PDB file of C-alpha atoms in Angstrom:
ATOM      1  CA  LEU A   6     118.628  52.353 143.897  1.00  0.00           C
ATOM      2  CA  SER A   7     118.860  50.583 147.246  1.00  0.00           C
ATOM      3  CA  ILE A   8     121.716  48.158 147.812  1.00  0.00           C
ATOM      4  CA  TYR A   9     121.767  45.803 150.790  1.00  0.00           C
ATOM      5  CA  GLY A  10     124.486  43.401 151.819  1.00  0.00           C
ATOM      6  CA  SER A  11     124.696  40.769 154.485  1.00  0.00           C
ATOM      7  CA  ASP A  12     127.009  38.058 155.700  1.00  0.00           C
ATOM      8  CA  ILE A  13     127.095  35.752 158.678  1.00  0.00           C
ATOM      9  CA  SER A  14     130.794  36.581 159.164  1.00  0.00           C
ATOM     10  CA  ASP A  15     131.812  39.752 160.988  1.00  0.00           C
ATOM     11  CA  GLU A  16     135.220  39.526 159.291  1.00  0.00           C
ATOM     12  CA  ALA A  17     133.617  39.442 155.819  1.00  0.00           C
ATOM     13  CA  LEU A  18     131.479  42.471 156.714  1.00  0.00           C
ATOM     14  CA  LYS A  19     134.558  44.339 157.940  1.00  0.00           C
ATOM     15  CA  SER A  20     136.306  43.633 154.618  1.00  0.00           C
ATOM     16  CA  ALA A  21     133.213  44.732 152.693  1.00  0.00           C
ATOM     17  CA  ARG A  22     133.068  48.017 154.628  1.00  0.00           C
ATOM     18  CA  ILE A  23     136.758  48.678 153.930  1.00  0.00           C
ATOM     19  CA  ASN A  24     136.269  47.967 150.211  1.00  0.00           C
ATOM     20  CA  LEU A  25     133.142  50.133 150.021  1.00  0.00           C
ATOM     21  CA  ALA A  26     134.960  53.011 151.736  1.00  0.00           C
ATOM     22  CA  ALA A  27     137.926  52.667 149.361  1.00  0.00           C
ATOM     23  CA  ALA A  28     135.499  52.888 146.430  1.00  0.00           C
ATOM     24  CA  GLY A  29     133.635  55.839 147.976  1.00  0.00           C
ATOM     25  CA  LEU A  30     130.409  53.814 148.161  1.00  0.00           C
ATOM     26  CA  GLU A  31     129.992  53.291 151.908  1.00  0.00           C
ATOM     27  CA  LYS A  32     126.896  55.538 152.026  1.00  0.00           C
ATOM     28  CA  MET A  33     125.203  53.733 149.137  1.00  0.00           C
ATOM     29  CA  VAL A  34     125.198  50.221 150.626  1.00  0.00           C
ATOM     30  CA  SER A  35     123.506  49.066 153.812  1.00  0.00           C
ATOM     31  CA  LEU A  36     125.341  46.118 155.415  1.00  0.00           C
ATOM     32  CA  LYS A  37     124.191  43.893 158.255  1.00  0.00           C
ATOM     33  CA  ARG A  38     125.167  40.625 159.886  1.00  0.00           C
ATOM     34  CA  ALA A  39     122.619  37.990 158.900  1.00  0.00           C
ATOM     35  CA  ASN A  40     122.198  34.391 157.808  1.00  0.00           C
ATOM     36  CA  VAL A  41     121.016  34.201 154.184  1.00  0.00           C
ATOM     37  CA  LEU A  42     118.515  31.512 155.210  1.00  0.00           C
ATOM     38  CA  GLU A  43     116.840  33.907 157.659  1.00  0.00           C
ATOM     39  CA  ILE A  44     116.632  37.201 155.761  1.00  0.00           C
ATOM     40  CA  SER A  45     113.547  38.434 153.935  1.00  0.00           C
ATOM     41  CA  ALA A  46     113.360  40.456 150.757  1.00  0.00           C
ATOM     42  CA  PRO A  47     113.559  44.195 151.545  1.00  0.00           C
ATOM     43  CA  ALA A  48     111.458  45.044 148.460  1.00  0.00           C
ATOM     44  CA  ARG A  49     108.874  43.443 146.137  1.00  0.00           C
ATOM     45  CA  GLU A  50     111.436  42.853 143.424  1.00  0.00           C
ATOM     46  CA  GLY A  51     115.157  43.051 143.029  1.00  0.00           C
ATOM     47  CA  ILE A  52     118.332  41.109 142.528  1.00  0.00           C
ATOM     48  CA  ILE A  53     120.099  38.961 145.098  1.00  0.00           C
ATOM     49  CA  VAL A  54     123.689  37.897 144.470  1.00  0.00           C
ATOM     50  CA  THR A  55     125.379  35.348 146.701  1.00  0.00           C
ATOM     51  CA  ASN A  56     128.701  33.587 146.815  1.00  0.00           C
ATOM     52  CA  PRO A  57     127.828  30.773 149.225  1.00  0.00           C
ATOM     53  CA  PRO A  58     130.464  28.345 150.455  1.00  0.00           C
ATOM     54  CA  TYR A  59     131.316  25.564 148.055  1.00  0.00           C
ATOM     55  CA  GLY A  60     133.602  23.501 150.269  1.00  0.00           C
ATOM     56  CA  VAL A  61     137.218  22.622 149.855  1.00  0.00           C
ATOM     57  CA  ARG A  62     137.863  20.611 153.011  1.00  0.00           C
ATOM     58  CA  LEU A  63     136.710  17.048 153.561  1.00  0.00           C
ATOM     59  CA  GLY A  64     133.540  16.941 155.663  1.00  0.00           C
ATOM     60  CA  GLU A  65     132.188  20.207 154.299  1.00  0.00           C
ATOM     61  CA  GLN A  66     130.466  18.400 151.428  1.00  0.00           C
ATOM     62  CA  GLN A  67     127.820  16.870 153.718  1.00  0.00           C
ATOM     63  CA  GLU A  68     127.113  20.261 155.318  1.00  0.00           C
ATOM     64  CA  LEU A  69     126.778  21.864 151.905  1.00  0.00           C
ATOM     65  CA  ALA A  70     124.549  19.054 150.623  1.00  0.00           C
ATOM     66  CA  GLU A  71     122.177  20.037 153.455  1.00  0.00           C
ATOM     67  CA  PHE A  72     122.635  23.810 153.012  1.00  0.00           C
ATOM     68  CA  TYR A  73     121.928  24.174 149.292  1.00  0.00           C
ATOM     69  CA  PRO A  74     118.350  22.758 149.347  1.00  0.00           C
ATOM     70  CA  LYS A  75     117.611  25.103 152.285  1.00  0.00           C
ATOM     71  CA  LEU A  76     118.981  28.027 150.267  1.00  0.00           C
ATOM     72  CA  GLY A  77     116.710  27.114 147.348  1.00  0.00           C
ATOM     73  CA  ASP A  78     113.695  26.920 149.679  1.00  0.00           C
ATOM     74  CA  ALA A  79     114.522  30.282 151.295  1.00  0.00           C
ATOM     75  CA  LEU A  80     114.899  31.997 147.925  1.00  0.00           C
ATOM     76  CA  LYS A  81     111.645  30.490 146.620  1.00  0.00           C
ATOM     77  CA  LYS A  82     109.634  31.440 149.721  1.00  0.00           C
ATOM     78  CA  LYS A  83     111.107  34.847 150.565  1.00  0.00           C
ATOM     79  CA  PHE A  84     112.278  36.309 147.256  1.00  0.00           C
ATOM     80  CA  THR A  85     109.384  35.761 144.836  1.00  0.00           C
ATOM     81  CA  GLY A  86     109.623  38.356 142.053  1.00  0.00           C
ATOM     82  CA  TRP A  87     113.391  38.602 142.369  1.00  0.00           C
ATOM     83  CA  ARG A  88     116.271  37.273 140.311  1.00  0.00           C
ATOM     84  CA  ALA A  89     118.887  35.320 142.259  1.00  0.00           C
ATOM     85  CA  TYR A  90     122.485  34.906 141.149  1.00  0.00           C
ATOM     86  CA  ILE A  91     124.644  32.253 142.795  1.00  0.00           C
ATOM     87  CA  LEU A  92     128.392  32.046 142.230  1.00  0.00           C
ATOM     88  CA  SER A  93     129.947  28.598 142.643  1.00  0.00           C
ATOM     89  CA  ALA A  94     133.170  26.833 141.709  1.00  0.00           C
ATOM     90  CA  ASP A  95     131.568  23.438 142.372  1.00  0.00           C
ATOM     91  CA  MET A  96     129.263  22.645 139.460  1.00  0.00           C
ATOM     92  CA  ARG A  97     127.472  19.894 141.430  1.00  0.00           C
ATOM     93  CA  LEU A  98     126.300  22.003 144.360  1.00  0.00           C
ATOM     94  CA  PRO A  99     123.907  24.364 142.522  1.00  0.00           C
ATOM     95  CA  LYS A 100     121.978  21.295 141.323  1.00  0.00           C
ATOM     96  CA  LEU A 101     121.141  20.638 144.978  1.00  0.00           C
ATOM     97  CA  ILE A 102     119.317  23.972 145.139  1.00  0.00           C
ATOM     98  CA  ARG A 103     116.385  22.333 143.315  1.00  0.00           C
ATOM     99  CA  LEU A 104     115.660  25.355 141.130  1.00  0.00           C
ATOM    100  CA  ALA A 105     116.037  25.612 137.364  1.00  0.00           C
ATOM    101  CA  ALA A 106     118.842  27.967 136.372  1.00  0.00           C
ATOM    102  CA  SER A 107     117.771  30.279 133.549  1.00  0.00           C
ATOM    103  CA  LYS A 108     121.372  31.196 132.749  1.00  0.00           C
ATOM    104  CA  ARG A 109     124.894  29.918 133.491  1.00  0.00           C
ATOM    105  CA  THR A 110     127.762  32.347 132.956  1.00  0.00           C
ATOM    106  CA  PRO A 111     131.371  31.095 133.155  1.00  0.00           C
ATOM    107  CA  LEU A 112     133.717  33.436 135.009  1.00  0.00           C
ATOM    108  CA  PHE A 113     136.685  33.436 137.348  1.00  0.00           C
ATOM    109  CA  ASN A 114     136.911  34.283 141.048  1.00  0.00           C
ATOM    110  CA  GLY A 115     140.631  35.025 141.054  1.00  0.00           C
ATOM    111  CA  ALA A 116     142.205  31.944 139.459  1.00  0.00           C
ATOM    112  CA  LEU A 117     139.241  29.736 140.371  1.00  0.00           C
ATOM    113  CA  GLU A 118     136.912  28.875 137.484  1.00  0.00           C
ATOM    114  CA  CYS A 119     133.283  29.387 138.528  1.00  0.00           C
ATOM    115  CA  ARG A 120     129.781  29.717 137.148  1.00  0.00           C
ATOM    116  CA  LEU A 121     127.296  32.451 137.906  1.00  0.00           C
ATOM    117  CA  PHE A 122     123.871  30.790 137.948  1.00  0.00           C
ATOM    118  CA  GLU A 123     120.762  32.937 137.395  1.00  0.00           C
ATOM    119  CA  TYR A 124     117.418  31.883 138.882  1.00  0.00           C
ATOM    120  CA  LYS A 125     114.138  33.694 138.251  1.00  0.00           C
ATOM    121  CA  MET A 126     112.105  33.460 141.428  1.00  0.00           C
ATOM    122  CA  VAL A 127     108.498  33.068 140.320  1.00  0.00           C
ATOM    123  CA  GLU A 128     105.411  32.243 142.310  1.00  0.00           C
ATOM    124  CA  GLY A 129     104.175  28.687 142.000  1.00  0.00           C
ATOM    125  CA  GLU A 130     105.965  26.037 139.979  1.00  0.00           C
ATOM    126  CA  MET A 131     107.807  26.330 136.689  1.00  0.00           C
ATOM    127  CA  ARG A 132     107.377  22.652 135.848  1.00  0.00           C
ATOM    128  CA  LYS A 133     105.266  22.084 132.789  1.00  0.00           C
ATOM    129  CA  LYS A 134     102.202  20.015 133.487  1.00  0.00           C
ATOM    130  CA  ARG A 135     101.647  16.921 131.414  1.00  0.00           C
ATOM    131  CA  PRO A 136      98.498  17.004 129.346  1.00  0.00           C
ATOM    132  CA  GLU A 137      95.874  14.691 130.752  1.00  0.00           C
ATOM    133  CA  ALA A 138      94.997  11.759 128.509  1.00  0.00           C
TER     134      ALA A 138
END
């Protein structure tokens, strides 16, 4: 089993390394600094789990409204054959991803109520074609 992790934040990676070491798992996970929009799948199939920003401060909403469609495009183009899980406390933002969630699991991130959205990344389109008259 290969496990890869990435984050754009050096501070987040430092915290992840500390947590992995505390759990005795530092040799089982490969971490690197990377933007989720720029990475490619390291294998033909797998699972990607992300906790992207969901914005608390005013002004972030516009940035996120631009980010989420890009995330959906990146997952669709670079992670075909994978399952993607996205954790979000803002129930509106995952709709911007423009992918159909196959599952929505309620859970908490600390005290914050969230949903874990599952997306099956398939080749082509999942939209059903209308029968021609």
